[in-house]
mmCIF file of C-alpha atoms and ligand atoms in Angstrom:
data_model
loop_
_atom_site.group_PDB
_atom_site.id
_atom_site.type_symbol
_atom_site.label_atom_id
_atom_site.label_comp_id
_atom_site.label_asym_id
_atom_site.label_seq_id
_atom_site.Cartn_x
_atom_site.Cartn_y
_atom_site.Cartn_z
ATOM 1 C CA UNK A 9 -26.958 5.435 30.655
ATOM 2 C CA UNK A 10 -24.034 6.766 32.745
ATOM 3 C CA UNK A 11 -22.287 10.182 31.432
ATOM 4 C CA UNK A 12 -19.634 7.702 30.210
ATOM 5 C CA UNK A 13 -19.988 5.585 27.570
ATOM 6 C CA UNK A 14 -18.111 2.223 27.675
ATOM 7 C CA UNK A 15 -16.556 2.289 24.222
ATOM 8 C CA UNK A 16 -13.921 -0.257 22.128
ATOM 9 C CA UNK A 17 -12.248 -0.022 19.389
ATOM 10 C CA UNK A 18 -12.248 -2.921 16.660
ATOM 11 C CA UNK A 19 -8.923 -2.466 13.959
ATOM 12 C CA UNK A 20 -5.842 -0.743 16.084
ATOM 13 C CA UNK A 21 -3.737 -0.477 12.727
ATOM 14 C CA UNK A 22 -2.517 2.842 11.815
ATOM 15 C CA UNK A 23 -5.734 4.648 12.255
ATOM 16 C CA UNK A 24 -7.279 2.503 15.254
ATOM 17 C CA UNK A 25 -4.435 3.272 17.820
ATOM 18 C CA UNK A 26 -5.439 7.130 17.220
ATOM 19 C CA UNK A 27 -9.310 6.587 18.115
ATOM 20 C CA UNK A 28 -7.836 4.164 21.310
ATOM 21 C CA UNK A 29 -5.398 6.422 22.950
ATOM 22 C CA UNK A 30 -7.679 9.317 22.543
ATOM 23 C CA UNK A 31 -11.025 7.532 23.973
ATOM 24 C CA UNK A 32 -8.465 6.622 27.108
ATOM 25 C CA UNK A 33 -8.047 9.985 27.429
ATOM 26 C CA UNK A 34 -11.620 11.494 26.962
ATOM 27 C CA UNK A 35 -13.542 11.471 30.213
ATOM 28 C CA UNK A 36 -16.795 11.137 29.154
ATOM 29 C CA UNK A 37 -15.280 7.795 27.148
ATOM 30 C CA UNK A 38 -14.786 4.534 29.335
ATOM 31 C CA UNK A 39 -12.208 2.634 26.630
ATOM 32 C CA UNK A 40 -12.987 -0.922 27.648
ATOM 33 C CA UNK A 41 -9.991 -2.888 25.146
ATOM 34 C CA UNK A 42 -9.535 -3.125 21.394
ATOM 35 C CA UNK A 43 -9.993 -6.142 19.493
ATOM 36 C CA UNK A 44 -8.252 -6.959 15.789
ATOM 37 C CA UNK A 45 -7.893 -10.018 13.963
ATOM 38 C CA UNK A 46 -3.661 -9.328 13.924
ATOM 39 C CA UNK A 47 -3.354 -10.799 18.057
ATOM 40 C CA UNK A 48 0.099 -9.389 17.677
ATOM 41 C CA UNK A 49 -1.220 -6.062 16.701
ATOM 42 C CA UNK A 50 -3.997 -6.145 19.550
ATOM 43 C CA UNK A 51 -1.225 -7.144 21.868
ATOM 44 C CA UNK A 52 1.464 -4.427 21.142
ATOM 45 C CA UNK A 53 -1.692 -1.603 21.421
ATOM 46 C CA UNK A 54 -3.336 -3.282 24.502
ATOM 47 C CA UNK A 55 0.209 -2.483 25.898
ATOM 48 C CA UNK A 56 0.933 0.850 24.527
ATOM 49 C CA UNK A 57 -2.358 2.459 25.701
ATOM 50 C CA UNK A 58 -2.980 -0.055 28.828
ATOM 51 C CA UNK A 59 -6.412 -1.199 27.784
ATOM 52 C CA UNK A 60 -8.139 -5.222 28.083
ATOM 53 C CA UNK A 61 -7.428 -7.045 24.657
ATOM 54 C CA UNK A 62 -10.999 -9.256 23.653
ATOM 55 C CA UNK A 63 -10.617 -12.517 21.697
ATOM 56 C CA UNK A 64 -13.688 -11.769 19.501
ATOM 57 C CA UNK A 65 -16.010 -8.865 18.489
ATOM 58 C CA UNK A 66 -18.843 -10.517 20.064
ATOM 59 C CA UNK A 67 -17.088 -11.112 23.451
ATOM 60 C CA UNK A 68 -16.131 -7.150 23.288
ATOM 61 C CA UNK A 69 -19.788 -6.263 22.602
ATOM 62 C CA UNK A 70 -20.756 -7.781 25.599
ATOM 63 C CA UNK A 71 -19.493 -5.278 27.335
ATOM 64 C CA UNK A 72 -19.462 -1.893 25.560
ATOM 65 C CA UNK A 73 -22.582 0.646 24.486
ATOM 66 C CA UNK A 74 -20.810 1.672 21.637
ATOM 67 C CA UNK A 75 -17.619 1.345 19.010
ATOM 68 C CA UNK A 76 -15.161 2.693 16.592
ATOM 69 C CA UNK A 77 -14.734 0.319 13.579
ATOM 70 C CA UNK A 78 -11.133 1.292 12.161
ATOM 71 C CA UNK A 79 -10.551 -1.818 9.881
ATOM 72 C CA UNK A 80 -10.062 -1.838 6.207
ATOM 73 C CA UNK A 81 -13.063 -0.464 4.289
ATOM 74 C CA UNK A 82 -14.145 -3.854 2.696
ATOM 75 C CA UNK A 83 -14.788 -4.931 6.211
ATOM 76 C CA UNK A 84 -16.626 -2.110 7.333
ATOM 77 C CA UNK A 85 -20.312 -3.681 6.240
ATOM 78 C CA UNK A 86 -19.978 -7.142 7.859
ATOM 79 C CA UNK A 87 -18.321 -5.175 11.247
ATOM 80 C CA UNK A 88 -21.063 -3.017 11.532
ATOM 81 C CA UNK A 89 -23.498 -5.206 10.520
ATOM 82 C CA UNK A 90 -22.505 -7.626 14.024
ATOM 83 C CA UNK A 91 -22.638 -4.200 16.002
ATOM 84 C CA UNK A 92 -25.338 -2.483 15.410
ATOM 85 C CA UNK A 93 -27.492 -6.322 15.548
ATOM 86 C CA UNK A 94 -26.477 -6.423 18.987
ATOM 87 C CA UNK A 95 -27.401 -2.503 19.309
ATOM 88 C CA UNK A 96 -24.543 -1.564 19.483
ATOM 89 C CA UNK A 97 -23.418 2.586 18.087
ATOM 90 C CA UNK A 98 -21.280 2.965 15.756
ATOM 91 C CA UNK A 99 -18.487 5.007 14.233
ATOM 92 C CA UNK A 100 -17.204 3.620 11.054
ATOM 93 C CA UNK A 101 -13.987 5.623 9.412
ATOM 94 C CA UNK A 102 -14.413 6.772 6.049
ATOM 95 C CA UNK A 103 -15.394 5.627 3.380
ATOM 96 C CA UNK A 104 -18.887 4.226 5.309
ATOM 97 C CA UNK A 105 -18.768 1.045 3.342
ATOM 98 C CA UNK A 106 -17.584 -0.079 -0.278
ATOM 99 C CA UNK A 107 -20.913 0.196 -1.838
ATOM 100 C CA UNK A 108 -24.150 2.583 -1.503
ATOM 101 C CA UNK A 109 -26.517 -0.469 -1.215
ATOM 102 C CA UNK A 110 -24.357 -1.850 1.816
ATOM 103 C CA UNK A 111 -24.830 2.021 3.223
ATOM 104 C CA UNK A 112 -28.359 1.718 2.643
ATOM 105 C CA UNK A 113 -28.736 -1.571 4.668
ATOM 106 C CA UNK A 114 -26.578 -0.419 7.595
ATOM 107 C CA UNK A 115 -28.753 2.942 7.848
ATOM 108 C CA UNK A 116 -31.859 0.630 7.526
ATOM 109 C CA UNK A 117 -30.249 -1.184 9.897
ATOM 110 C CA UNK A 118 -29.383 1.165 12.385
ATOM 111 C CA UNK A 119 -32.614 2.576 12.788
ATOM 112 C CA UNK A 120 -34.365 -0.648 13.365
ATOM 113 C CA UNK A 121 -31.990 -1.267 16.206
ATOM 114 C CA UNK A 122 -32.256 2.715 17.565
ATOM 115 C CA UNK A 123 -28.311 3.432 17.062
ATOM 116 C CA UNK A 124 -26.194 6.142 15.993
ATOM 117 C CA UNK A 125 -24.181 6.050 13.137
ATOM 118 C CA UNK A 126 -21.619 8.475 12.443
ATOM 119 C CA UNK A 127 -18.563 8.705 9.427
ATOM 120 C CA UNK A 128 -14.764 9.583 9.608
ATOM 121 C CA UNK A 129 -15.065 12.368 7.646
ATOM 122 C CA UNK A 130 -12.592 13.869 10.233
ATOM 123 C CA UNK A 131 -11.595 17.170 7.773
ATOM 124 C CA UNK A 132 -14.917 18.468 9.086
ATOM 125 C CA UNK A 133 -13.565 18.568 12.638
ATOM 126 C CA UNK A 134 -10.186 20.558 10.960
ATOM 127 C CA UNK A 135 -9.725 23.795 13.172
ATOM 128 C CA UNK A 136 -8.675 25.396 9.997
ATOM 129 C CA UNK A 137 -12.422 24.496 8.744
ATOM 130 C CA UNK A 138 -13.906 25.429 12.093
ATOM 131 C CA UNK A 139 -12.438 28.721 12.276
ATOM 132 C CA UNK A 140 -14.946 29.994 9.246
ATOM 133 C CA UNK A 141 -17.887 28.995 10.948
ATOM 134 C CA UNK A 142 -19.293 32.508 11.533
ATOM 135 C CA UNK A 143 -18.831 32.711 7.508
ATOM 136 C CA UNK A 144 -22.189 32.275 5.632
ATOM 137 C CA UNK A 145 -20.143 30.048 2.773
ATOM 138 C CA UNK A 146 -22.056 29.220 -0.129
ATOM 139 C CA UNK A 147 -19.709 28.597 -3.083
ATOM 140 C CA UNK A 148 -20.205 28.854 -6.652
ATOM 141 C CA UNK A 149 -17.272 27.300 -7.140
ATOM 142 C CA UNK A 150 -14.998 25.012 -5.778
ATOM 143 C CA UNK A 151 -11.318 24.415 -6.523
ATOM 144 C CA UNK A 152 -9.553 21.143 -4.055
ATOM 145 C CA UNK A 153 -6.386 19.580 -4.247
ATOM 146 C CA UNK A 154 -5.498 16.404 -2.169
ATOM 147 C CA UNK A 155 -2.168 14.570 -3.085
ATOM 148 C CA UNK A 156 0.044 12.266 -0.570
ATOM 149 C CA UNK A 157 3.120 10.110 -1.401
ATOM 150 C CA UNK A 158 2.020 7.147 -2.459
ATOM 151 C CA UNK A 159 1.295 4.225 0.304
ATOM 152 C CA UNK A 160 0.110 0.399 0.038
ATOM 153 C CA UNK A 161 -2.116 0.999 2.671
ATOM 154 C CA UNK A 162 -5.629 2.578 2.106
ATOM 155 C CA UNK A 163 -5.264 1.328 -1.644
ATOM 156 C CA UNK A 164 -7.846 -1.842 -1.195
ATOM 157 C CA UNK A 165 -9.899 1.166 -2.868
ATOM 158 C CA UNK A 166 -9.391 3.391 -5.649
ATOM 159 C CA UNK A 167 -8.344 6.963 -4.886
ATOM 160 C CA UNK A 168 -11.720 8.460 -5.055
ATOM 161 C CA UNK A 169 -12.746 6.272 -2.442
ATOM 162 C CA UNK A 170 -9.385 6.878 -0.112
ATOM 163 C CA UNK A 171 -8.585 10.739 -0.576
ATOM 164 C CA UNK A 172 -11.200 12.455 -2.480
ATOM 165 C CA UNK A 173 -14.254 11.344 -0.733
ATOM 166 C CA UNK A 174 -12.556 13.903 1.720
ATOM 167 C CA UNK A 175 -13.254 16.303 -0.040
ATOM 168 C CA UNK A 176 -16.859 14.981 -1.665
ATOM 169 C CA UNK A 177 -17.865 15.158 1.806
ATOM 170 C CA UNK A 178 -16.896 18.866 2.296
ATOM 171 C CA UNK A 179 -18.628 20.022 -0.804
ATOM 172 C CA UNK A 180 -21.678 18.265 -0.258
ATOM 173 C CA UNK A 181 -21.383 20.194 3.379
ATOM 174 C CA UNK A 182 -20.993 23.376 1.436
ATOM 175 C CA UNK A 183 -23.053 22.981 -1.627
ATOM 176 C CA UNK A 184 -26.718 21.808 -0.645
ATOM 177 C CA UNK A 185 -27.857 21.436 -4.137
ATOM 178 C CA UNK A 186 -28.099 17.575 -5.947
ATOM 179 C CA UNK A 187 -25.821 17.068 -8.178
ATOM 180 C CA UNK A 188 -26.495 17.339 -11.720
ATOM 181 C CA UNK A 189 -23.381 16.347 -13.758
ATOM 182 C CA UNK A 190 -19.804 14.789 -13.167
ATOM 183 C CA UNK A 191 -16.908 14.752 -15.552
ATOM 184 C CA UNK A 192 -13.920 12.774 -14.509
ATOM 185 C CA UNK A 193 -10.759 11.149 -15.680
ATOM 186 C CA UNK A 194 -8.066 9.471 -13.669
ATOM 187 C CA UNK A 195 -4.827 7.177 -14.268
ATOM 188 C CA UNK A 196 -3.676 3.684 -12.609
ATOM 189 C CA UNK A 197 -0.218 4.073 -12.004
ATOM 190 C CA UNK A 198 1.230 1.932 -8.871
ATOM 191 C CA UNK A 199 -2.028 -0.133 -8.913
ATOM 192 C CA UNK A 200 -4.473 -1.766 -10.800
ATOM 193 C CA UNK A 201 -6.917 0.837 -9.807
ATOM 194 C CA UNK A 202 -7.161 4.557 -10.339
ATOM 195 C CA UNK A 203 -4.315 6.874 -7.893
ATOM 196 C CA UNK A 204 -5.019 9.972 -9.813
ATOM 197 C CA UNK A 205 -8.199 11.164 -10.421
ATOM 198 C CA UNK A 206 -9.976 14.731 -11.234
ATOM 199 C CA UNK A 207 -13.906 15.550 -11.412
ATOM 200 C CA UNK A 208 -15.833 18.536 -12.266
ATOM 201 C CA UNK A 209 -19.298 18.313 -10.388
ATOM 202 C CA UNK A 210 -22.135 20.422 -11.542
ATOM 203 C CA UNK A 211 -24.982 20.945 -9.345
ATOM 204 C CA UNK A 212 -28.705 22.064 -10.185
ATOM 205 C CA UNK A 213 -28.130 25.309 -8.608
ATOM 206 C CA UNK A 214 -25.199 26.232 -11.118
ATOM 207 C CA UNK A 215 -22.620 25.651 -8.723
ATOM 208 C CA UNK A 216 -19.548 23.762 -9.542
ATOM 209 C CA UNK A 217 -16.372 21.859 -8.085
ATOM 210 C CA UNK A 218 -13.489 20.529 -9.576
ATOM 211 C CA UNK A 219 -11.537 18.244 -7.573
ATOM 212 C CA UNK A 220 -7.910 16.831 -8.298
ATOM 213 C CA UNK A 221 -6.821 13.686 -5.953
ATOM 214 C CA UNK A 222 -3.312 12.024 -5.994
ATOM 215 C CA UNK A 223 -1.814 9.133 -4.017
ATOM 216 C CA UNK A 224 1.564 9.274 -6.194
ATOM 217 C CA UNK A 225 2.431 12.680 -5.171
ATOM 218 C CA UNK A 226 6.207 14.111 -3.932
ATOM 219 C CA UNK A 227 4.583 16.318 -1.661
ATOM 220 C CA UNK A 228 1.473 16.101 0.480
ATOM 221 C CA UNK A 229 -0.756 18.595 -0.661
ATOM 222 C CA UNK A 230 -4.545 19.187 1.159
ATOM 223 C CA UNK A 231 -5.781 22.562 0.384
ATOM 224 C CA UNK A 232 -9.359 24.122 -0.941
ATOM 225 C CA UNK A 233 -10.409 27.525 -2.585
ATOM 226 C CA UNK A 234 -13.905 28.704 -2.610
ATOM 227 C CA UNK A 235 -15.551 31.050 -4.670
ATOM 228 C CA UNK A 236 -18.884 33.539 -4.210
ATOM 229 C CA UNK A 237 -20.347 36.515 -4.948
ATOM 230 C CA UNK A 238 -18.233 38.459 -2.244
ATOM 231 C CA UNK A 239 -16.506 36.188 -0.400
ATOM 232 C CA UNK A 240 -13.314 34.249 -1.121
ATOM 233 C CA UNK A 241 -12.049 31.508 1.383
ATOM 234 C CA UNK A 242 -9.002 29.264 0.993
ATOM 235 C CA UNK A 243 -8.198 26.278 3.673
ATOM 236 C CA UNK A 244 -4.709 24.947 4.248
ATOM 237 C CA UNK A 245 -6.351 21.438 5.866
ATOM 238 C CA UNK A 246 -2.387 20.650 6.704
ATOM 239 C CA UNK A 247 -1.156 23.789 7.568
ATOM 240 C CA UNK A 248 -3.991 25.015 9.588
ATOM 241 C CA UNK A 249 -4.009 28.028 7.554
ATOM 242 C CA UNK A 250 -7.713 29.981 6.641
ATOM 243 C CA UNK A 251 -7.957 32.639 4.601
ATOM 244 C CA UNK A 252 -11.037 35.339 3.807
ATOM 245 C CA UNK A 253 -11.147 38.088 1.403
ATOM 246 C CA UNK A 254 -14.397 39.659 1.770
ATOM 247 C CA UNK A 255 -15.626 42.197 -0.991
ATOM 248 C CA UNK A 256 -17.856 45.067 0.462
ATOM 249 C CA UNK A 257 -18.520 48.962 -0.634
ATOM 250 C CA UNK A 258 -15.897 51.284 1.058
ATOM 251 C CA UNK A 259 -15.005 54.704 0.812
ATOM 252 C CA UNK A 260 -12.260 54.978 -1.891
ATOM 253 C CA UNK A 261 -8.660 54.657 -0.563
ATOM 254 C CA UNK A 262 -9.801 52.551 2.666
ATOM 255 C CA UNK A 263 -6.649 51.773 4.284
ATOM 256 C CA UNK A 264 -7.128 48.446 5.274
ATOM 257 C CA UNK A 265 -8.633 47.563 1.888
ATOM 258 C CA UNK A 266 -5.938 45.062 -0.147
ATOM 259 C CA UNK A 267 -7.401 46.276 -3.563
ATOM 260 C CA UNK A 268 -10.041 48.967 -4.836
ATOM 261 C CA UNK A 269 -11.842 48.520 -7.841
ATOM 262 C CA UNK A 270 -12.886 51.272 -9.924
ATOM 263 C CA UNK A 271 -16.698 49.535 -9.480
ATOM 264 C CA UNK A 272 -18.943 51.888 -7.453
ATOM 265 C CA UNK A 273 -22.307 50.139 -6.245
ATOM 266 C CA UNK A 274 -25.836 50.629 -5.836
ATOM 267 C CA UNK A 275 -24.654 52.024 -2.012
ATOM 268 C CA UNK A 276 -22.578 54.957 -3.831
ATOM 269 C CA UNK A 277 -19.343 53.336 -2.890
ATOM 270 C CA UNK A 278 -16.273 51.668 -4.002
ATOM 271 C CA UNK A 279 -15.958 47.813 -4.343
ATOM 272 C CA UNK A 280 -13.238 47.186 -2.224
ATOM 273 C CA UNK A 281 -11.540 43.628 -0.884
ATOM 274 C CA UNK A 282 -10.895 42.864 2.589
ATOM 275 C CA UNK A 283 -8.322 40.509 3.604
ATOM 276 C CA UNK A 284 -8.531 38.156 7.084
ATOM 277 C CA UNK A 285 -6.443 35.672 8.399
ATOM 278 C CA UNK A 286 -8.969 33.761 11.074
ATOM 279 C CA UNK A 287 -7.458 32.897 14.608
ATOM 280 C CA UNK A 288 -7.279 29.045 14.094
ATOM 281 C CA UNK A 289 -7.514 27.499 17.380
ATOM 282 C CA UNK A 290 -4.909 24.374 18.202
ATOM 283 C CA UNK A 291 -7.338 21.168 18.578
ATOM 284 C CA UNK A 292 -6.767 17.632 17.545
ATOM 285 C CA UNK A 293 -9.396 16.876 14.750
ATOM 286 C CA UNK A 294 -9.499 13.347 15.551
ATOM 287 C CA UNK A 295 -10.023 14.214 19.345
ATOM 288 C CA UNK A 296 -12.872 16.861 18.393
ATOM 289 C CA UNK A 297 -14.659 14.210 16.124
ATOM 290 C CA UNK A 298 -14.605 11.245 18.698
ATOM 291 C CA UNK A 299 -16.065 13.711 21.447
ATOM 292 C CA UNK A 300 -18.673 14.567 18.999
ATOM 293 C CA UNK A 301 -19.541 10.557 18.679
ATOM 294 C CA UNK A 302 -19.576 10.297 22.350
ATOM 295 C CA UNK A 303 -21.823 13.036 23.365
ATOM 296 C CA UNK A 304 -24.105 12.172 20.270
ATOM 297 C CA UNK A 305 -24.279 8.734 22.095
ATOM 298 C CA UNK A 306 -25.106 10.163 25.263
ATOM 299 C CA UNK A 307 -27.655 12.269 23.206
ATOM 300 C CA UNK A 308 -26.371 15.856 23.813
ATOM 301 C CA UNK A 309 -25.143 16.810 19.764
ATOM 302 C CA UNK A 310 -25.690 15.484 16.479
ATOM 303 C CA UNK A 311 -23.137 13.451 14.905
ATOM 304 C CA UNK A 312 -21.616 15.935 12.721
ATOM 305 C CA UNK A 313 -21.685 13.606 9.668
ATOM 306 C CA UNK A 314 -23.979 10.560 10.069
ATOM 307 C CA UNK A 315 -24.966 7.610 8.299
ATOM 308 C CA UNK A 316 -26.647 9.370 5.620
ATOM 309 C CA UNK A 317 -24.189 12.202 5.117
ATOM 310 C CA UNK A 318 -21.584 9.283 4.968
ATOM 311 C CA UNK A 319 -23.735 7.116 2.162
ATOM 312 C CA UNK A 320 -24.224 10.638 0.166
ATOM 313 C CA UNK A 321 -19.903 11.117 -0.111
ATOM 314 C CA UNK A 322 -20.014 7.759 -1.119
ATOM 315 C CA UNK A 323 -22.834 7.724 -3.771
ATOM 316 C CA UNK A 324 -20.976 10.858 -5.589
ATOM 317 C CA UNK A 325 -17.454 9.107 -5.204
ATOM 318 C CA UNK A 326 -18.734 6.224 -6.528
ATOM 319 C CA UNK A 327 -20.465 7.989 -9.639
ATOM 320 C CA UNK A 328 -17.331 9.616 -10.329
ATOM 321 C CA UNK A 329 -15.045 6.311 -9.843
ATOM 322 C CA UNK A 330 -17.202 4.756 -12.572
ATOM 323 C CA UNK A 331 -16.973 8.019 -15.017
ATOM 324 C CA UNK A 332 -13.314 7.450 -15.197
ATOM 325 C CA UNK A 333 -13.826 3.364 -15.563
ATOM 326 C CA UNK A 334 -16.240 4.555 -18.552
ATOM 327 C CA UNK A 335 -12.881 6.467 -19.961
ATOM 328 C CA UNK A 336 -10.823 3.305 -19.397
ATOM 329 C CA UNK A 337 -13.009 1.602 -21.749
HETATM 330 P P1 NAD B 401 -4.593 -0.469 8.721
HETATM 331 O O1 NAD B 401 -4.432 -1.546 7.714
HETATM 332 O O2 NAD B 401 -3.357 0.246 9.216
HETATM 333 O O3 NAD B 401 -5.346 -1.059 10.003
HETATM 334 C C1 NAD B 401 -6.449 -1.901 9.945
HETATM 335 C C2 NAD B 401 -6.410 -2.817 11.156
HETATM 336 O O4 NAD B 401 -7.625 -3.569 11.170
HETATM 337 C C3 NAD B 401 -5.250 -3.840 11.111
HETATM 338 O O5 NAD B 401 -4.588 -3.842 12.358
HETATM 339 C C4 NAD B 401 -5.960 -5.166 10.814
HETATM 340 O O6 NAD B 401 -5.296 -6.268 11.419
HETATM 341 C C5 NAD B 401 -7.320 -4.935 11.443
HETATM 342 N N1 NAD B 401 -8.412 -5.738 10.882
HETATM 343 C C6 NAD B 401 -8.610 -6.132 9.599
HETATM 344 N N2 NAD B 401 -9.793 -6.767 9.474
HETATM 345 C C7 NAD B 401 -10.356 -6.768 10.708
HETATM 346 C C8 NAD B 401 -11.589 -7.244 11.216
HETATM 347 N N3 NAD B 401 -12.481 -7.838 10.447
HETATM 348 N N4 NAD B 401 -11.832 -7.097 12.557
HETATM 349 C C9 NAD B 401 -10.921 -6.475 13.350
HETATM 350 N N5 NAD B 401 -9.738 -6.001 12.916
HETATM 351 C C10 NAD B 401 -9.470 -6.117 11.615
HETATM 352 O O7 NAD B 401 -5.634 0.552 8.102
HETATM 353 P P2 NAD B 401 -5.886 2.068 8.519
HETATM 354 O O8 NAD B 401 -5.032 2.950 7.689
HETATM 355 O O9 NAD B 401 -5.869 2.211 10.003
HETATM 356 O O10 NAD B 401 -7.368 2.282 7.934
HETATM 357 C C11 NAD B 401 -8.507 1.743 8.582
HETATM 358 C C12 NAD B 401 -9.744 2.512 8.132
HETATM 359 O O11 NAD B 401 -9.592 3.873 8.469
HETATM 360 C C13 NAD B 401 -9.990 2.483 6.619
HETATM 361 O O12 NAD B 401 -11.386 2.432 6.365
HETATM 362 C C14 NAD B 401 -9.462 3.825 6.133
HETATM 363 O O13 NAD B 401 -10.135 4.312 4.977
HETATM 364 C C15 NAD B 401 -9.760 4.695 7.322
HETATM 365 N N6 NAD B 401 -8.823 5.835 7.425
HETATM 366 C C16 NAD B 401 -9.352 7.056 7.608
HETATM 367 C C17 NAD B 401 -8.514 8.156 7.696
HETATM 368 C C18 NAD B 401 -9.094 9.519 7.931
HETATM 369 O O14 NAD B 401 -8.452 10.506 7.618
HETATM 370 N N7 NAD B 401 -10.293 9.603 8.468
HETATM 371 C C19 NAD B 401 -7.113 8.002 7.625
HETATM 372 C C20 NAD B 401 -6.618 6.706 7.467
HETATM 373 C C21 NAD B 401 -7.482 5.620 7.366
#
């Protein structure tokens, strides 16, 4: 294969248009056209971005190695299903599919036919995120909050499965422990199916996360705390804001210490916290992640989060989604 890969997009709706104008912009991408079932849609994008409209999937796998699927979750089994049979890569956004057995069979799936898959679990790809990387972060316990005004679109699935699998993704990332317990409760209010939700996840190792999700919120809200034995981190996802307060022995009175703690150690000296504010550099997530689906393709990286990281966010959301359907009862 070339050092491009000759990529197309299937679903140019709100999300799709991103992953198009960005792959005709990425020079180890070759954006061949975008297909969606709205022609009017597929013609107002084809124009935007300059890029070949195609009539069907099958006619655009023809002539592609690889594609993003950005169409409404529901969809994203039977899509990817037609790809990958014709060996075709994939990137599916988030959630991977509506149900872990359709997960399973696409993963199945994927490596009879030798193809990447890889998950929109773009928060991993936030610079705010990537500027902690040199952090060994281990958390005991996790504290997230993810609220957004409420929208129509992205409710075809309950919150859990919209918002806070965001976030289900990033613990699991964090926390590699299986998970032992999940509490949850949640609330229907502008649809039929649960916009608020919260969960408490315990994990074998002790560790625990509670995780509040809106989509009927004033203000959009997309932050995370994390807690460990000396190390606290907080990420403003929307801001771009990290935060680290490290706790280390110090001689008493350190000047660059933010608080001293009468606790002396086993070293002789003075528990002490540390506060940094991480350089966070100015990338496009979205950008970041697609490059990391191209280059995985061409078989220099890893997809960051792959089939199976993508099927394990959705086997936890889905556990919690029914814990608060077992409350509705
Ligand atoms: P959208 O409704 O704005 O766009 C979906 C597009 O897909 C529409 O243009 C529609 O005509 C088209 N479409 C529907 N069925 C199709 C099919 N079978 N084949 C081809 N085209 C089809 O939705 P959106 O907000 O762009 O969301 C799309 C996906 O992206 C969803 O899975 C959503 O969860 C995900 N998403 C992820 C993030 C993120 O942060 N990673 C953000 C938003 C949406």
């Amino acid at each position: 294969m070339s050092k491009q890969v000759n990529i197309g997009v299937i679903g140019v709706g709100h999300l799709g248009v991103h992953h198009a104008s960005h792959l005709a912009n990425i020079k180890n991408a070759n954006l061949v056209g975008v297909f969606d079932t709205n022609p009017q849609r597929a013609e107002e994008i084809s124009k935007k971005i300059n890029t070949s409209i195609f009539q069907s999937v099958d006619i655009l796998l023809e002539n592609v190695d690889a594609v993003s699927i950005v169409t409404p979750t529901p969809t994203h089994r039977d899509v990817a299903e037609q790809c990958i049979k014709k060996g075709k890569h994939v990137f599916i956004e988030k959630p991977i599919t509506s149900s872990v057995k359709d997960a399973e069979y696409l993963i199945e799936l994927s490596k009879k036919h030798n193809v990447i898959i890889q998950v929109g679990h773009i928060e991993r790809f936030n610079p705010a995120l990537l500027a902690l990387s040199n952090l060994e972060i281990d958390p005991k316990y996790i504290e997230v909050h993810r609220m957004a005004p409420f929208m129509s679109r992205g409710t075809d699935v309950p919150v859990v499965l919209d918002l806070m699998i965001h976030d289900i993704d990033l613990i699991l990332s964090f926390i590699s422990s299986p998970v032992k317990e999940i509490y949850a409760n949640g609330i229907s209010i502008m649809t039929n199916s649960v916009d608020i939700a919260n969960a408490r996840i315990k994990f074998e190792n002790g560790s625990i996360a509670n995780i509040t999700s809106s989509r009927v919120a004033k203000d959009r809200v997309r932050k995370i705390k994390m807690f460990q034995q000396d190390l606290y981190v907080t990420i403003d996802f929307l801001a771009g804001i990290s935060e680290v307060y490290k706790a280390m022995g110090a001689s008493q009175n350190d000047p660059d210490a933010i608080m001293s703690a009468p606790l002396v150690g086993k070293d002789g000296k003075h528990r002490q916290i540390f506060y940094e504010k991480p350089k966070v550099k100015k990338t496009d997530a979205l950008k970041a992640e697609l490059k990391n689906y191209l280059n995985a393709v061409l078989g220099t990286e890893k997809p960051m989060v792959d089939g199976f990281a993508g099927k394990q966010a959705l086997d936890v959301a889905i556990k919690i989604h029914d814990k608060i359907l077992e409350g509705f009862r």
